[in-house]
Amino acid sequence: MTDCRIAPSILSADFARLGAEVENVLASGADMIHFDVMDNHFVPNLTFGAPVCKALRNYGVTATIDVHLMVDPVDRLIGDFLDAGADIITFHPEASAHIDRSLSLIKEGGAKAGLVFNPATPLAYLDYVMDKIDMVLIMSVNPGFGGQSFIPTALDKLRDARARIDASGRDIWLEVDGGVKVDNIKEIAAAGADTFVAGSAIFNHRRDDDPNGYDSVVRDLKAEAAKA
Ligand SMILES: O=C(CO)[C@@H](O)[C@H](O)COP(=O)(O)O
């Protein structure tokens, strides 16, 4: 494979040391930060909002911040995250009454836009908006919590998404999220993913003998993905 982006999900980071955790994981070789926004309505958990994204920017984080909105409705929060410095904003089609409008709001605000597909959500939502999509995010767990196991049917869905992206001829990133580990990332990359969210696989494997804490696990994830 050519592209391989590792996007640590800060859902599994130590929130009391969030700035340092983000700094460390980026210094360890991660390519971007995955920012999971949960509302206790669309998903049964509650995390953080745009002020935390803004706080990371104020802390000095310049890396790509990839915001995954697990909220319903989505439109009102899009402006908040654009103002807070999000580079990529993705949302679930089930949570927007007007998918085309939500994608336009993100793109007109200067960010990249994407749709997120739960394990049982069909990719057909892409059919009439492919020209506005910069990222397709395939959930390989039901969203809401870190530390769940990869759902194997996501592999077929990744292959389907890869075929749609290649047929579009557009530069669209194919991201996968949920249960990505060192021992399955090669198979997931072979199915077509180029951007890999990993929460517990990274933040639960901090090593005090690594210069930045996460060097070994980020290196191992990239090395395994490169074998695909
Ligand atoms: O969006 C979500 C969960 O809803 C994910 O980003 C998880 O945070 C991934 O965690 P791991 O499965 O990698 O531990």
mmCIF file with all atom_site columns, N, CA, C and O in Angstrom, residues 90-109:
data_model
loop_
_atom_site.group_PDB
_atom_site.id
_atom_site.type_symbol
_atom_site.label_atom_id
_atom_site.label_alt_id
_atom_site.label_comp_id
_atom_site.label_asym_id
_atom_site.label_entity_id
_atom_site.label_seq_id
_atom_site.pdbx_PDB_ins_code
_atom_site.Cartn_x
_atom_site.Cartn_y
_atom_site.Cartn_z
_atom_site.occupancy
_atom_site.B_iso_or_equiv
_atom_site.pdbx_formal_charge
_atom_site.auth_seq_id
_atom_site.auth_comp_id
_atom_site.auth_asym_id
_atom_site.auth_atom_id
_atom_site.pdbx_PDB_model_num
ATOM 1  N N  . THR A 1 90  ? -16.430 14.699 9.999  1.00 0.00 ? 90  THR A N  1
ATOM 2  C CA . THR A 1 90  ? -17.265 13.630 9.459  1.00 0.00 ? 90  THR A CA 1
ATOM 3  C C  . THR A 1 90  ? -18.502 13.476 10.336 1.00 0.00 ? 90  THR A C  1
ATOM 4  O O  . THR A 1 90  ? -18.479 13.782 11.535 1.00 0.00 ? 90  THR A O  1
ATOM 5  N N  . PHE A 1 91  ? -19.581 13.009 9.734  1.00 0.00 ? 91  PHE A N  1
ATOM 6  C CA . PHE A 1 91  ? -20.825 12.795 10.474 1.00 0.00 ? 91  PHE A CA 1
ATOM 7  C C  . PHE A 1 91  ? -21.548 11.582 9.909  1.00 0.00 ? 91  PHE A C  1
ATOM 8  O O  . PHE A 1 91  ? -21.221 11.089 8.810  1.00 0.00 ? 91  PHE A O  1
ATOM 9  N N  . HIS A 1 92  ? -22.528 11.117 10.668 1.00 0.00 ? 92  HIS A N  1
ATOM 10 C CA . HIS A 1 92  ? -23.303 9.934  10.263 1.00 0.00 ? 92  HIS A CA 1
ATOM 11 C C  . HIS A 1 92  ? -24.516 10.371 9.450  1.00 0.00 ? 92  HIS A C  1
ATOM 12 O O  . HIS A 1 92  ? -25.252 11.268 9.891  1.00 0.00 ? 92  HIS A O  1
ATOM 13 N N  . PRO A 1 93  ? -24.763 9.760  8.299  1.00 0.00 ? 93  PRO A N  1
ATOM 14 C CA . PRO A 1 93  ? -25.887 10.188 7.463  1.00 0.00 ? 93  PRO A CA 1
ATOM 15 C C  . PRO A 1 93  ? -27.230 10.104 8.186  1.00 0.00 ? 93  PRO A C  1
ATOM 16 O O  . PRO A 1 93  ? -28.108 10.936 7.938  1.00 0.00 ? 93  PRO A O  1
ATOM 17 N N  . GLU A 1 94  ? -27.374 9.157  9.114  1.00 0.00 ? 94  GLU A N  1
ATOM 18 C CA . GLU A 1 94  ? -28.647 9.028  9.843  1.00 0.00 ? 94  GLU A CA 1
ATOM 19 C C  . GLU A 1 94  ? -28.923 10.245 10.732 1.00 0.00 ? 94  GLU A C  1
ATOM 20 O O  . GLU A 1 94  ? -30.051 10.459 11.170 1.00 0.00 ? 94  GLU A O  1
ATOM 21 N N  . ALA A 1 95  ? -27.877 11.024 11.022 1.00 0.00 ? 95  ALA A N  1
ATOM 22 C CA . ALA A 1 95  ? -28.014 12.130 11.974 1.00 0.00 ? 95  ALA A CA 1
ATOM 23 C C  . ALA A 1 95  ? -28.193 13.482 11.281 1.00 0.00 ? 95  ALA A C  1
ATOM 24 O O  . ALA A 1 95  ? -28.214 14.511 11.947 1.00 0.00 ? 95  ALA A O  1
ATOM 25 N N  . SER A 1 96  ? -28.298 13.459 9.953  1.00 0.00 ? 96  SER A N  1
ATOM 26 C CA . SER A 1 96  ? -28.515 14.712 9.225  1.00 0.00 ? 96  SER A CA 1
ATOM 27 C C  . SER A 1 96  ? -29.771 14.587 8.370  1.00 0.00 ? 96  SER A C  1
ATOM 28 O O  . SER A 1 96  ? -29.889 13.663 7.555  1.00 0.00 ? 96  SER A O  1
ATOM 29 N N  . ALA A 1 97  ? -30.672 15.538 8.539  1.00 0.00 ? 97  ALA A N  1
ATOM 30 C CA . ALA A 1 97  ? -31.887 15.524 7.714  1.00 0.00 ? 97  ALA A CA 1
ATOM 31 C C  . ALA A 1 97  ? -31.546 15.892 6.274  1.00 0.00 ? 97  ALA A C  1
ATOM 32 O O  . ALA A 1 97  ? -32.271 15.519 5.345  1.00 0.00 ? 97  ALA A O  1
ATOM 33 N N  . HIS A 1 98  ? -30.448 16.606 6.074  1.00 0.00 ? 98  HIS A N  1
ATOM 34 C CA . HIS A 1 98  ? -30.068 17.101 4.748  1.00 0.00 ? 98  HIS A CA 1
ATOM 35 C C  . HIS A 1 98  ? -28.567 16.890 4.568  1.00 0.00 ? 98  HIS A C  1
ATOM 36 O O  . HIS A 1 98  ? -27.770 17.795 4.837  1.00 0.00 ? 98  HIS A O  1
ATOM 37 N N  . ILE A 1 99  ? -28.212 15.715 4.127  1.00 0.00 ? 99  ILE A N  1
ATOM 38 C CA . ILE A 1 99  ? -26.802 15.322 4.067  1.00 0.00 ? 99  ILE A CA 1
ATOM 39 C C  . ILE A 1 99  ? -26.007 16.256 3.161  1.00 0.00 ? 99  ILE A C  1
ATOM 40 O O  . ILE A 1 99  ? -24.904 16.700 3.505  1.00 0.00 ? 99  ILE A O  1
ATOM 41 N N  . ASP A 1 100 ? -26.577 16.565 2.009  1.00 0.00 ? 100 ASP A N  1
ATOM 42 C CA . ASP A 1 100 ? -25.881 17.447 1.061  1.00 0.00 ? 100 ASP A CA 1
ATOM 43 C C  . ASP A 1 100 ? -25.612 18.816 1.699  1.00 0.00 ? 100 ASP A C  1
ATOM 44 O O  . ASP A 1 100 ? -24.515 19.372 1.569  1.00 0.00 ? 100 ASP A O  1
ATOM 45 N N  . ARG A 1 101 ? -26.585 19.322 2.433  1.00 0.00 ? 101 ARG A N  1
ATOM 46 C CA . ARG A 1 101 ? -26.407 20.631 3.086  1.00 0.00 ? 101 ARG A CA 1
ATOM 47 C C  . ARG A 1 101 ? -25.314 20.558 4.164  1.00 0.00 ? 101 ARG A C  1
ATOM 48 O O  . ARG A 1 101 ? -24.478 21.458 4.259  1.00 0.00 ? 101 ARG A O  1
ATOM 49 N N  . SER A 1 102 ? -25.323 19.501 4.954  1.00 0.00 ? 102 SER A N  1
ATOM 50 C CA . SER A 1 102 ? -24.308 19.369 6.010  1.00 0.00 ? 102 SER A CA 1
ATOM 51 C C  . SER A 1 102 ? -22.912 19.287 5.409  1.00 0.00 ? 102 SER A C  1
ATOM 52 O O  . SER A 1 102 ? -21.969 19.918 5.908  1.00 0.00 ? 102 SER A O  1
ATOM 53 N N  . LEU A 1 103 ? -22.764 18.524 4.320  1.00 0.00 ? 103 LEU A N  1
ATOM 54 C CA . LEU A 1 103 ? -21.456 18.432 3.664  1.00 0.00 ? 103 LEU A CA 1
ATOM 55 C C  . LEU A 1 103 ? -21.030 19.809 3.147  1.00 0.00 ? 103 LEU A C  1
ATOM 56 O O  . LEU A 1 103 ? -19.870 20.212 3.293  1.00 0.00 ? 103 LEU A O  1
ATOM 57 N N  . SER A 1 104 ? -21.984 20.548 2.568  1.00 0.00 ? 104 SER A N  1
ATOM 58 C CA . SER A 1 104 ? -21.665 21.887 2.041  1.00 0.00 ? 104 SER A CA 1
ATOM 59 C C  . SER A 1 104 ? -21.249 22.829 3.161  1.00 0.00 ? 104 SER A C  1
ATOM 60 O O  . SER A 1 104 ? -20.315 23.626 2.996  1.00 0.00 ? 104 SER A O  1
ATOM 61 N N  . LEU A 1 105 ? -21.920 22.756 4.301  1.00 0.00 ? 105 LEU A N  1
ATOM 62 C CA . LEU A 1 105 ? -21.553 23.613 5.436  1.00 0.00 ? 105 LEU A CA 1
ATOM 63 C C  . LEU A 1 105 ? -20.099 23.398 5.833  1.00 0.00 ? 105 LEU A C  1
ATOM 64 O O  . LEU A 1 105 ? -19.364 24.352 6.107  1.00 0.00 ? 105 LEU A O  1
ATOM 65 N N  . ILE A 1 106 ? -19.698 22.135 5.863  1.00 0.00 ? 106 ILE A N  1
ATOM 66 C CA . ILE A 1 106 ? -18.316 21.809 6.254  1.00 0.00 ? 106 ILE A CA 1
ATOM 67 C C  . ILE A 1 106 ? -17.342 22.350 5.213  1.00 0.00 ? 106 ILE A C  1
ATOM 68 O O  . ILE A 1 106 ? -16.359 23.022 5.537  1.00 0.00 ? 106 ILE A O  1
ATOM 69 N N  . LYS A 1 107 ? -17.630 22.083 3.943  1.00 0.00 ? 107 LYS A N  1
ATOM 70 C CA . LYS A 1 107 ? -16.689 22.470 2.888  1.00 0.00 ? 107 LYS A CA 1
ATOM 71 C C  . LYS A 1 107 ? -16.624 23.986 2.707  1.00 0.00 ? 107 LYS A C  1
ATOM 72 O O  . LYS A 1 107 ? -15.546 24.548 2.502  1.00 0.00 ? 107 LYS A O  1
ATOM 73 N N  . GLU A 1 108 ? -17.766 24.629 2.803  1.00 0.00 ? 108 GLU A N  1
ATOM 74 C CA . GLU A 1 108 ? -17.764 26.101 2.684  1.00 0.00 ? 108 GLU A CA 1
ATOM 75 C C  . GLU A 1 108 ? -17.003 26.736 3.844  1.00 0.00 ? 108 GLU A C  1
ATOM 76 O O  . GLU A 1 108 ? -16.484 27.851 3.722  1.00 0.00 ? 108 GLU A O  1
ATOM 77 N N  . GLY A 1 109 ? -16.932 26.023 4.967  1.00 0.00 ? 109 GLY A N  1
ATOM 78 C CA . GLY A 1 109 ? -16.175 26.521 6.116  1.00 0.00 ? 109 GLY A CA 1
ATOM 79 C C  . GLY A 1 109 ? -14.689 26.239 6.012  1.00 0.00 ? 109 GLY A C  1
ATOM 80 O O  . GLY A 1 109 ? -13.923 26.582 6.909  1.00 0.00 ? 109 GLY A O  1
#
